[in-house]
Short mmCIF file of C-alpha atoms in Angstrom, two decimals:
data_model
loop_
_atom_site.label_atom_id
_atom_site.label_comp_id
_atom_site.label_asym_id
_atom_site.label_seq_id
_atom_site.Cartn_x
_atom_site.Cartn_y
_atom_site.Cartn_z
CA UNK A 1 68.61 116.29 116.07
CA UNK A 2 70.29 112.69 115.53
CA UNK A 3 68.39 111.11 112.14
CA UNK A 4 67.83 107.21 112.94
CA UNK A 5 66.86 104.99 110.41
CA UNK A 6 65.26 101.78 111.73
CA UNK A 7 64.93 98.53 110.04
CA UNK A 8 62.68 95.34 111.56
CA UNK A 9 60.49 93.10 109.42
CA UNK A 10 58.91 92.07 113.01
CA UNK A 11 56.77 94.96 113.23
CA UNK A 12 55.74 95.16 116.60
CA UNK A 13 59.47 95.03 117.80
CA UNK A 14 59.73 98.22 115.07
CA UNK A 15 57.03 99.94 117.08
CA UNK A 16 58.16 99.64 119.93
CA UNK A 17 62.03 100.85 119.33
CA UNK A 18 60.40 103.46 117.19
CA UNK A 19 58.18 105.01 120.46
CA UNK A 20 61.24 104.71 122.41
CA UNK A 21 63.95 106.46 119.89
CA UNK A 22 61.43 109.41 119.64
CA UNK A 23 60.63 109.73 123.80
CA UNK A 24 64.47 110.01 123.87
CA UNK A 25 64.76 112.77 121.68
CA UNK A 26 66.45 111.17 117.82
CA UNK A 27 64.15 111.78 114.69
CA UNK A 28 63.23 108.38 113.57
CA UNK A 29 62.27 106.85 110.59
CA UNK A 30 61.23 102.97 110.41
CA UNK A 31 61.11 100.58 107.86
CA UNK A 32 60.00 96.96 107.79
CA UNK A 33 62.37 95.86 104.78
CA UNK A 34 66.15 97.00 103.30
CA UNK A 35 64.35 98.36 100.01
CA UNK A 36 62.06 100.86 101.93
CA UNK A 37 64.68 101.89 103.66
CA UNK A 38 66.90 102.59 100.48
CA UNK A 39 64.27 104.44 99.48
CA UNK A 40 63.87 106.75 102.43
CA UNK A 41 68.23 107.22 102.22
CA UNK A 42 68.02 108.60 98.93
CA UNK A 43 65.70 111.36 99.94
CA UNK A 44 66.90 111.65 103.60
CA UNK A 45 71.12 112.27 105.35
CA UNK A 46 70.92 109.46 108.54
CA UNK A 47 73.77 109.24 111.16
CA UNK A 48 73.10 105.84 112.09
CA UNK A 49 71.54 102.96 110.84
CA UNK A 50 70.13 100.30 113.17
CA UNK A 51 69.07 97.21 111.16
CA UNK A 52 68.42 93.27 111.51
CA UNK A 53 70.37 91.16 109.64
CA UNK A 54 67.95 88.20 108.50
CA UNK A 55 65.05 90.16 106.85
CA UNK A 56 62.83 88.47 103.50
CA UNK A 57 64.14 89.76 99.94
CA UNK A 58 67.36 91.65 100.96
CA UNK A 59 68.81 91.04 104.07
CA UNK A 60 71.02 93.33 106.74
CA UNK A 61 74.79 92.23 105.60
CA UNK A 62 73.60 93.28 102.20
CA UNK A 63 71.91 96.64 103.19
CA UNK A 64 75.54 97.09 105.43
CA UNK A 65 77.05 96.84 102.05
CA UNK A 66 74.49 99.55 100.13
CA UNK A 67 75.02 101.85 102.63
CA UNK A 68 78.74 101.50 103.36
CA UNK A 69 79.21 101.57 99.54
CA UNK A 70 76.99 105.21 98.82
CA UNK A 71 77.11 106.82 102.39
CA UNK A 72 80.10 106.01 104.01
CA UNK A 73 79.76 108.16 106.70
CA UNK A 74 76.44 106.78 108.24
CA UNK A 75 77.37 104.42 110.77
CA UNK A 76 75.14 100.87 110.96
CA UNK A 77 74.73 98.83 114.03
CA UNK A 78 73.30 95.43 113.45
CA UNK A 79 70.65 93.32 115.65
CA UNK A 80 71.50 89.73 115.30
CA UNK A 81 69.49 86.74 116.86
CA UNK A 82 71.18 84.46 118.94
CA UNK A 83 72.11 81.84 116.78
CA UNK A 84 73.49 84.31 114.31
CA UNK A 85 76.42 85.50 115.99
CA UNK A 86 79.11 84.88 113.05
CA UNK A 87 76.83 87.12 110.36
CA UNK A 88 77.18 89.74 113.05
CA UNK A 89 81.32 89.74 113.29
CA UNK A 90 81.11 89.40 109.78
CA UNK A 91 79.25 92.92 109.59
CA UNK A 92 81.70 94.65 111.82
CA UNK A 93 84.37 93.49 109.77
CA UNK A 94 82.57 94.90 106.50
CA UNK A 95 82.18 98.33 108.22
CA UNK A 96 79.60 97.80 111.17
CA UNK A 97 79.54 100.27 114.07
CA UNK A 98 78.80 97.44 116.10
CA UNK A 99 75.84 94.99 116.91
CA UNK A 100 73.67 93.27 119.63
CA UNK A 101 71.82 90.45 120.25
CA UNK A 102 68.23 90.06 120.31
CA UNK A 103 66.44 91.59 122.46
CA UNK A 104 68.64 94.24 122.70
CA UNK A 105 68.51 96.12 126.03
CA UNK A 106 67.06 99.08 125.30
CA UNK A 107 69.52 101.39 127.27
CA UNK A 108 72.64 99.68 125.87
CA UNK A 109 71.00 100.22 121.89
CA UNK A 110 70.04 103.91 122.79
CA UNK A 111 73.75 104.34 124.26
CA UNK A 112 75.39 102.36 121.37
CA UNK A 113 73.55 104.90 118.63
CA UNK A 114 74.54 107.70 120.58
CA UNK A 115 78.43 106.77 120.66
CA UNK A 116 77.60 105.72 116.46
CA UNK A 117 75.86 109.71 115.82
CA UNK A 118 79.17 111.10 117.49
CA UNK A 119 81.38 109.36 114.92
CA UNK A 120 79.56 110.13 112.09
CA UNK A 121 79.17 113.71 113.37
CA UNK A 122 83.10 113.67 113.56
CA UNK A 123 83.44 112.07 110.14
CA UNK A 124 81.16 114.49 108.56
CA UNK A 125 83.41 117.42 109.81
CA UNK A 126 86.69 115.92 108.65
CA UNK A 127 84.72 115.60 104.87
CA UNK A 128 84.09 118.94 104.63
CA UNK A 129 87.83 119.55 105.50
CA UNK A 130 88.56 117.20 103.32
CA UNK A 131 86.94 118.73 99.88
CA UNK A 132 88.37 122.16 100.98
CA UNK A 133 92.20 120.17 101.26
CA UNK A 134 93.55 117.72 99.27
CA UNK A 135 93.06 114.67 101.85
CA UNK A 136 90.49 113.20 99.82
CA UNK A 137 92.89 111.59 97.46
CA UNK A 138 95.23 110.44 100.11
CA UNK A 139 92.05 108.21 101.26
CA UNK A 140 92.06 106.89 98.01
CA UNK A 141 95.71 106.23 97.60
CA UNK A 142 96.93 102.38 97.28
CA UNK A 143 99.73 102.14 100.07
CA UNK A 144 102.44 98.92 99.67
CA UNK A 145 105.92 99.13 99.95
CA UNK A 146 105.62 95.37 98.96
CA UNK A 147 106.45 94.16 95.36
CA UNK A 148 103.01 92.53 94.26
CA UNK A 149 101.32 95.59 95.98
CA UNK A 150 103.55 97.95 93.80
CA UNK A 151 103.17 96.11 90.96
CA UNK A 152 99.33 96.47 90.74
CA UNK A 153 100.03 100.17 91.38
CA UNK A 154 101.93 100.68 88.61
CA UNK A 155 100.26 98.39 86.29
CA UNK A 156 96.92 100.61 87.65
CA UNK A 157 98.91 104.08 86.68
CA UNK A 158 100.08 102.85 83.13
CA UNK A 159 96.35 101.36 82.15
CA UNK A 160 94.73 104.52 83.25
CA UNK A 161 96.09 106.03 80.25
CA UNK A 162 94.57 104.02 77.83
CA UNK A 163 90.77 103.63 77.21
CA UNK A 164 90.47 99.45 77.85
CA UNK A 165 88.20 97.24 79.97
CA UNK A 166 89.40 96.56 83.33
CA UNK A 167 88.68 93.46 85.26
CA UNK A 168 90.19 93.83 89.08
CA UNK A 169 89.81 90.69 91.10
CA UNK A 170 90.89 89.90 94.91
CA UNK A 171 89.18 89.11 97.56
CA UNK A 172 86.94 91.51 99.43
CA UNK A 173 88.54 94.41 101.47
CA UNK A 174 91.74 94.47 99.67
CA UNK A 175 91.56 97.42 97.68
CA UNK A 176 89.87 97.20 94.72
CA UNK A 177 87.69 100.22 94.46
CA UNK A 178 91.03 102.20 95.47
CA UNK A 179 92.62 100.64 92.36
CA UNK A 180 89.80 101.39 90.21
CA UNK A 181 90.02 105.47 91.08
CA UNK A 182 93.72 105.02 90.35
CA UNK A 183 92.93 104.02 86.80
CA UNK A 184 90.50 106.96 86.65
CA UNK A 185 92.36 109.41 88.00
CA UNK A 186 95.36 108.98 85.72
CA UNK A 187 93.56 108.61 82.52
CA UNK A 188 92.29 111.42 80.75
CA UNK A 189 88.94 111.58 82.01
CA UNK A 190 90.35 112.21 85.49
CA UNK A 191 88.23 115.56 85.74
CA UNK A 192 85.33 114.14 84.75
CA UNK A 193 82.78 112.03 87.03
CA UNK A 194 83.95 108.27 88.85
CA UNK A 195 80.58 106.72 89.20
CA UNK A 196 80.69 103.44 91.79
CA UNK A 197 77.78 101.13 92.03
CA UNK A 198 77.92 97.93 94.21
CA UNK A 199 76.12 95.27 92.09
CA UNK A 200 75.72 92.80 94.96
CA UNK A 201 74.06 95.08 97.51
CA UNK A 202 70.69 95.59 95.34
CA UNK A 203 68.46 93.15 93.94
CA UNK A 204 67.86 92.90 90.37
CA UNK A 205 64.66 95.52 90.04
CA UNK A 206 66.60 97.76 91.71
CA UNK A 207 70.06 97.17 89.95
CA UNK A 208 68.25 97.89 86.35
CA UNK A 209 67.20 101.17 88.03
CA UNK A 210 70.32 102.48 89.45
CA UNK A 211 72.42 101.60 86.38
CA UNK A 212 70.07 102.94 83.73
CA UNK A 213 67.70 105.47 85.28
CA UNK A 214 63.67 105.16 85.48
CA UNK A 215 60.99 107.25 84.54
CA UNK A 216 58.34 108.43 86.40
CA UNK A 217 55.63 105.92 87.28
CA UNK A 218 57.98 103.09 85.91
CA UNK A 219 57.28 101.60 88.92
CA UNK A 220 55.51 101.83 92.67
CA UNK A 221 57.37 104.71 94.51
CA UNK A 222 58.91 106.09 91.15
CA UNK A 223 57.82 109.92 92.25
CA UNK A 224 60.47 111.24 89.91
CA UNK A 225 62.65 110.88 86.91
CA UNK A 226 65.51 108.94 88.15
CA UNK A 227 68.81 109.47 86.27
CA UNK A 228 71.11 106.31 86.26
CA UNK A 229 74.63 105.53 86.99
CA UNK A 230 75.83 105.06 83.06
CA UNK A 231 73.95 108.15 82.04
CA UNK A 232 75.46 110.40 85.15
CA UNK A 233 79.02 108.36 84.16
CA UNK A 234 78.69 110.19 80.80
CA UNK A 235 82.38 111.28 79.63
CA UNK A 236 84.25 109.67 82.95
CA UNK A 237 84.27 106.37 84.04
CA UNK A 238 81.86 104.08 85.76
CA UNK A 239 83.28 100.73 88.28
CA UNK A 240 80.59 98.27 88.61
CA UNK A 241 82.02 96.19 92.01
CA UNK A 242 81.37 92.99 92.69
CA UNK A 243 80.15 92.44 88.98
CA UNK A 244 79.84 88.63 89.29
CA UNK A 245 76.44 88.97 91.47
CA UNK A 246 74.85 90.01 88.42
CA UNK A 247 71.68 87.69 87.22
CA UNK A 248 72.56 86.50 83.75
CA UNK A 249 69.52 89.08 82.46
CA UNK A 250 71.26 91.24 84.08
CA UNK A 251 74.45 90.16 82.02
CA UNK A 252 72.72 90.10 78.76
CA UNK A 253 71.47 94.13 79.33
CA UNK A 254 74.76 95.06 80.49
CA UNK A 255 76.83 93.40 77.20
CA UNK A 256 74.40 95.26 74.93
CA UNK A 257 75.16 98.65 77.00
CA UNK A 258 79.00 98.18 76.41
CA UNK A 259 78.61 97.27 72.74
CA UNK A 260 76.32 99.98 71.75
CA UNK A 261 76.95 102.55 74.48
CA UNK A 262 72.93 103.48 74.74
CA UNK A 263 70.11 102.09 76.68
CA UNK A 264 67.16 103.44 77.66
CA UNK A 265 65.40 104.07 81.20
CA UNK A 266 63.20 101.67 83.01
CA UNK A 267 59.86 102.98 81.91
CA UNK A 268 60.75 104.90 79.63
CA UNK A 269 61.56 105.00 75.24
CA UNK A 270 64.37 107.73 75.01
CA UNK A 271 67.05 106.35 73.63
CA UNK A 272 70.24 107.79 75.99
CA UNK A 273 74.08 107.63 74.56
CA UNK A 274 76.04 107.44 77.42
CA UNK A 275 80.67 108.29 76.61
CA UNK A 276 81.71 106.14 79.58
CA UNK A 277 84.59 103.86 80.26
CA UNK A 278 83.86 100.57 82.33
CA UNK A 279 86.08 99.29 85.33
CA UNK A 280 84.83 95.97 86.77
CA UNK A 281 85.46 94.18 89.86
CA UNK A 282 85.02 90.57 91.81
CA UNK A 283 85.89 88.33 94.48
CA UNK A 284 84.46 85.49 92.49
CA UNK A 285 86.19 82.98 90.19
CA UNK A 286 84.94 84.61 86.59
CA UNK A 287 86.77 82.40 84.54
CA UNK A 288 85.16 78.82 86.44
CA UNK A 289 81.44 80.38 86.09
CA UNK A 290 81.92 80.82 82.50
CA UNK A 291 82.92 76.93 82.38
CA UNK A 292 79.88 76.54 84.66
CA UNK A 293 77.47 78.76 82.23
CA UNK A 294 76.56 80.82 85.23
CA UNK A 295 78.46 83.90 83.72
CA UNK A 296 78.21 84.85 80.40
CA UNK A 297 82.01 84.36 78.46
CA UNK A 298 81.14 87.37 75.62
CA UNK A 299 80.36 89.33 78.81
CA UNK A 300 83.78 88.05 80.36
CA UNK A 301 85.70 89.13 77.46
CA UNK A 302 84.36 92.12 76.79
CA UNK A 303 85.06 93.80 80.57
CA UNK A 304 88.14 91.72 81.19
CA UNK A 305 90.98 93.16 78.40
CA UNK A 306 93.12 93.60 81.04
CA UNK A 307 92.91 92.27 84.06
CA UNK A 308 94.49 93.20 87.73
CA UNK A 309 94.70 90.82 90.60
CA UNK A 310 95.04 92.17 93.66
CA UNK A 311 97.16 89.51 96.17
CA UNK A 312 95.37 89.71 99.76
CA UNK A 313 97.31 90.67 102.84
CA UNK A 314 98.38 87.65 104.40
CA UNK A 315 100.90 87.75 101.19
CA UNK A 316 102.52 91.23 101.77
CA UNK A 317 102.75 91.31 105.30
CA UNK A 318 105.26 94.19 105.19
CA UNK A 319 102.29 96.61 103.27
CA UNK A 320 101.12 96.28 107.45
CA UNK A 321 103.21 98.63 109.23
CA UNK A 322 102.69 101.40 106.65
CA UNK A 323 99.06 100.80 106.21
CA UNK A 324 98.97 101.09 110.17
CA UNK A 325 101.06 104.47 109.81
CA UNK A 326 98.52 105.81 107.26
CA UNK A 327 95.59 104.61 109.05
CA UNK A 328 96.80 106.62 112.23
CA UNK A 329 97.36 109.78 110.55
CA UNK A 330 93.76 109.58 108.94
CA UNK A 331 92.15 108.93 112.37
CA UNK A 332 94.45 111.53 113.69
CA UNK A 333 93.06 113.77 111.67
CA UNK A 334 89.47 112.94 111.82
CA UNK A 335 89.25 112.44 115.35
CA UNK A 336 91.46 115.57 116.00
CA UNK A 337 93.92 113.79 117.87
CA UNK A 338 97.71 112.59 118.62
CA UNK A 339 97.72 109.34 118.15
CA UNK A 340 100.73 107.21 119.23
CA UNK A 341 102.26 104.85 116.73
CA UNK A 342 102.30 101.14 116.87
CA UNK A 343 105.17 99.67 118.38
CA UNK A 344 106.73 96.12 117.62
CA UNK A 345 104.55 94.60 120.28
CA UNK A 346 101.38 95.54 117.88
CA UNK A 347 102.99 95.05 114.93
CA UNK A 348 104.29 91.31 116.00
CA UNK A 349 100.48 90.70 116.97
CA UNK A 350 99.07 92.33 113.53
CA UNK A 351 101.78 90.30 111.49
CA UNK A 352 100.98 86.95 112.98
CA UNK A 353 97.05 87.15 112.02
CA UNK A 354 95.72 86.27 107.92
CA UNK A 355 93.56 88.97 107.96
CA UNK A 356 90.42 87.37 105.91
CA UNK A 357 88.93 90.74 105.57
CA UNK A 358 92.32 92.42 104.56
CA UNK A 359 93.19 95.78 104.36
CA UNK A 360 89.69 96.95 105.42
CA UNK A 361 89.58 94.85 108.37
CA UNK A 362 93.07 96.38 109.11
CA UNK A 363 91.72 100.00 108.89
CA UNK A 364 88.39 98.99 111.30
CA UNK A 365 90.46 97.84 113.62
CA UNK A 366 93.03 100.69 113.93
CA UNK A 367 89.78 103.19 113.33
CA UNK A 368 88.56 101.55 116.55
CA UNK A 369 91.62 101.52 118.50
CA UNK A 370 91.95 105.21 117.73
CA UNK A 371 88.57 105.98 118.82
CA UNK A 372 88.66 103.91 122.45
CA UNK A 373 92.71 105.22 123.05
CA UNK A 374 92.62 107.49 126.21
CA UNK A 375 95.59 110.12 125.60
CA UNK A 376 96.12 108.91 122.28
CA UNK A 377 97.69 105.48 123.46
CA UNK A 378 96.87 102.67 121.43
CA UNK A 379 95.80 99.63 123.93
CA UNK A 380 96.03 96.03 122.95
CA UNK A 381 92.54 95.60 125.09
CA UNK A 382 91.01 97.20 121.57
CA UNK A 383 92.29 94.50 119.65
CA UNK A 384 89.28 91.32 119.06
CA UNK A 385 90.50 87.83 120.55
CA UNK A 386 90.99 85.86 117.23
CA UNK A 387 93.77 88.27 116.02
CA UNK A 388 95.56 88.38 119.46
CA UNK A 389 95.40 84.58 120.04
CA UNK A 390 97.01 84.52 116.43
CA UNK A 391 100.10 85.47 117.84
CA UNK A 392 100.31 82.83 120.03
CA UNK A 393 103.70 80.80 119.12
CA UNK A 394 103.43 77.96 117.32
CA UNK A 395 106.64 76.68 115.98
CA UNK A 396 108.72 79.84 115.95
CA UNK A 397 108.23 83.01 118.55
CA UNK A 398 106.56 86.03 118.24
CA UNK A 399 109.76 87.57 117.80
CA UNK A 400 111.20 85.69 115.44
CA UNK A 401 107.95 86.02 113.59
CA UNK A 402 108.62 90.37 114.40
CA UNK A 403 112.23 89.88 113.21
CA UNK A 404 110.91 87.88 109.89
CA UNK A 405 108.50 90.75 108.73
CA UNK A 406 111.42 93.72 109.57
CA UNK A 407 113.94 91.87 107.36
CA UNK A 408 110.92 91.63 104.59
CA UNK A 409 110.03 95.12 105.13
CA UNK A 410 114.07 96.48 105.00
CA UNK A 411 114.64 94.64 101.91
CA UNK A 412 111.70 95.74 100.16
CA UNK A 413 112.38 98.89 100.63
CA UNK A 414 115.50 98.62 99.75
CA UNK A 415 114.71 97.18 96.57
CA UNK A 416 111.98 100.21 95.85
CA UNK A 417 114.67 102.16 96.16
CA UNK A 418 117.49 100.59 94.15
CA UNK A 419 119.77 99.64 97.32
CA UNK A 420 119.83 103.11 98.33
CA UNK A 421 120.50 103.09 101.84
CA UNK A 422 119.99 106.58 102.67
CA UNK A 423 116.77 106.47 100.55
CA UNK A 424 115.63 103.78 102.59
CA UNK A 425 116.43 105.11 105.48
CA UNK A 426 114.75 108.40 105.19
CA UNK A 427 111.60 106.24 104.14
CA UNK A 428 112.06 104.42 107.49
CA UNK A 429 112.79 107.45 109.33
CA UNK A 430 115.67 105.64 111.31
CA UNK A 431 119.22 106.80 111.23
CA UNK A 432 121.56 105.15 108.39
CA UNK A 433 123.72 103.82 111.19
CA UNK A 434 121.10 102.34 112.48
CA UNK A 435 119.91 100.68 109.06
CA UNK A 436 123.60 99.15 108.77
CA UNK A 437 123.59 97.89 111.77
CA UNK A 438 120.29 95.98 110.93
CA UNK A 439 121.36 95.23 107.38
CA UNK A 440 124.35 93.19 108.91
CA UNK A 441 122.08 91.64 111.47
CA UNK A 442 120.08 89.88 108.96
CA UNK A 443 122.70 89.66 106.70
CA UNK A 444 120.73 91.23 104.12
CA UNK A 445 122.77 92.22 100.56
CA UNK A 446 122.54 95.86 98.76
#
């Protein structure tokens, strides 16, 4: 049976899509605010989440977040009023299912968490796969053919095997977590536990208890002994994201945890020594709110020995078509089928667009156009209007624009691999003919 988890703080309208989920069959479980319902997913597996976005206290985008950022799988569809129509696109590109407006039509919600169940039934196939093969780590892996993109990769692979501070800023969707797990995996606590947290998905009462742990009673709901994220990160490494949405107590706690490397639950008197080493990341100026006293500079200094910056898409356009490539053979696999590859037509369209939400916005949308293809046929119909009105022409043509990133994306490659042009074009997969013949066309050098 299909486990719903429902989230209204209007009541009545909770009731009443509560009575109407059960009558059609989907164990439900309903919650009037985000930190009940965080509650019931720690004790509780849900396919789908179905949540408002403006609630009191902690609100849907940031419950989105929470969940994307600790069950991935679980799919969320958002209910959105009618003036709040830009929060809802927002979500999607985050990691949203989907979303409606309010009042949704009942038949069109029921159907929507239906087709949401389904993926998340595929997606929890493909994970077991996954931890039996080795396509776990290919999920993880950083993939740019680009310069900046394999700079940070190799700057990522050479701190791992130290023991310093990281600081990893860019802005959101562009890879940091995937950067962070890099670091871990090539330093020498690589077999030892990679503990994430999202610090701006959880208020602070909450925040205290995930990162150091609670004892029972410490608070209402506290059943148990909860064990915290630096105590579980004990001898591996621990990547607090999105580390400027701490609250400068917050700040002051977390310094003394880094200096002393002990702390003590919520509740509770133990004393806990905790071997971890700390990865940080933002999408937030650090350095200004230091000058603006609204982040603490010892605190700066301390997680920020070496920093990575992370340049967003729109700056390594050619990172697209491989990201595409990799993207496909993920959903091929997931989705357990033959998915045709993009052709210039998509790529011209994809290369013309910023891509505010970067990379992950890239992988929703191929995720979704692999999903909807019918015989594995990747339809432009998929793609939302503000990327294909992108592509419009302004002052040069779409191909021109085409031709522009395929000269970038030969002569980075070419430079990865020393201006090797059989290298490069195995890496293509085109014929070295081919590649010459395209080398003298843009009149590129090697």
């Amino acid at each position: 049976m299909t486990k719903v988890l429902l989230i209204d703080d209007d009541k009545k309208l909770l009731d009443v899509y509560e009575k109407i989920f059960q009558l059609k069959g989907f164990d439900v479980t309903a919650c009037s605010n985000a930190m009940e319902a965080i509650s019931e997913m720690k004790t509780k597996e849900f396919s789908v989440v179905v949540s408002d976005i403006i609630m009191p206290r902690m609100n849907g985008i940031h419950l989105l977040e929470y969940v994307k950022g600790n069950y991935p799988s679980t799919e969320v569809i958002m209910l959105t009023a009618e003036g709040s129509i830009k929060g809802a696109v927002d979500a999607v590109k985050k990691g949203a299912f989907s979303y409606l407006v309010k009042p949704a039509d009942i038949d069109e919600l029921v159907s929507m968490v239906g087709k949401a169940a389904e993926l998340y039934r595929i997606k929890s196939e493909n994970t077991i796969l996954k931890g039996q093969l080795k396509d776990k780590e290919q999920d993880r892996a950083f993939i740019s053919v680009s310069e900046t993109g394999r700079r940070v990769y190799d700057m990522a692979c050479k701190i791992g095997k130290t023991d310093s501070s990281v600081l990893i800023t860019g802005e959101t969707g562009t890879g940091k977590e995937i950067i962070a797990h890099t670091i871990h995996k090539n330093s020498a606590r690589a077999d030892k536990p990679f503990i994430c947290i999202n610090c701006g998905a959880l208020n602070e009462n909450l925040i205290e208890s995930e990162l150091f742990g609670s004892e029972k009673g410490a608070y209402t709901g506290a059943e148990k002994r909860h064990i915290g994220k630096f105590e579980a990160a004990d001898g591996g490494t621990i990547f607090l994201d999105e580390v400027g949405e701490l609250s400068l107590n917050m700040q002051t706690r977390l310094l003394r945890v880094l200096q002393e490397k002990e702390f003590s639950r919520v509740g509770g008197i133990e004393t806990i020594k905790s071997d971890f080493r700390i990865i940080t990341a933002t999408n937030r100026n650090l350095k200004k709110e230091v000058e603006e006293k609204s982040f603490r500079d010892d605190l700066y200094y301390r997680i920020s020995i070496v920093p990575i910056e992370i340049p967003p898409l729109r700056s390594r356009k050619e990172d697209i078509k491989p990201l595409c490539e990799h993207f496909i053979r993920q959903y091929e696999a997931e989705l357990k089928k033959k998915i045709a590859p993009i052709d210039e037509e998509f790529l011209g369209i994809f290369c013309c667009y910023d891509w505010p939400g970067n990379v992950r916005e890239l992988k929703n949308i191929i995720e979704r156009m692999a999903v909807l293809a019918e015989d594995g046929e990747l339809s432009v119909s998929c793609i939302p209007e503000e990327i294909i009105s992108s592509a419009a022409p302004a002052e040069e043509s779409l191909k021109g624009k085409t031709k522009e990133f395929e000269k970038q994306y030969i002569i980075s490659v070419l430079a990865k691999h020393g201006g090797s042009v059989a290298k490069a074009a195995e890496e293509m997969q085109i014929a070295k003919k081919n590649l010459y013949r395209k080398l003298n066309e843009y009149e590129i050098k090697y």
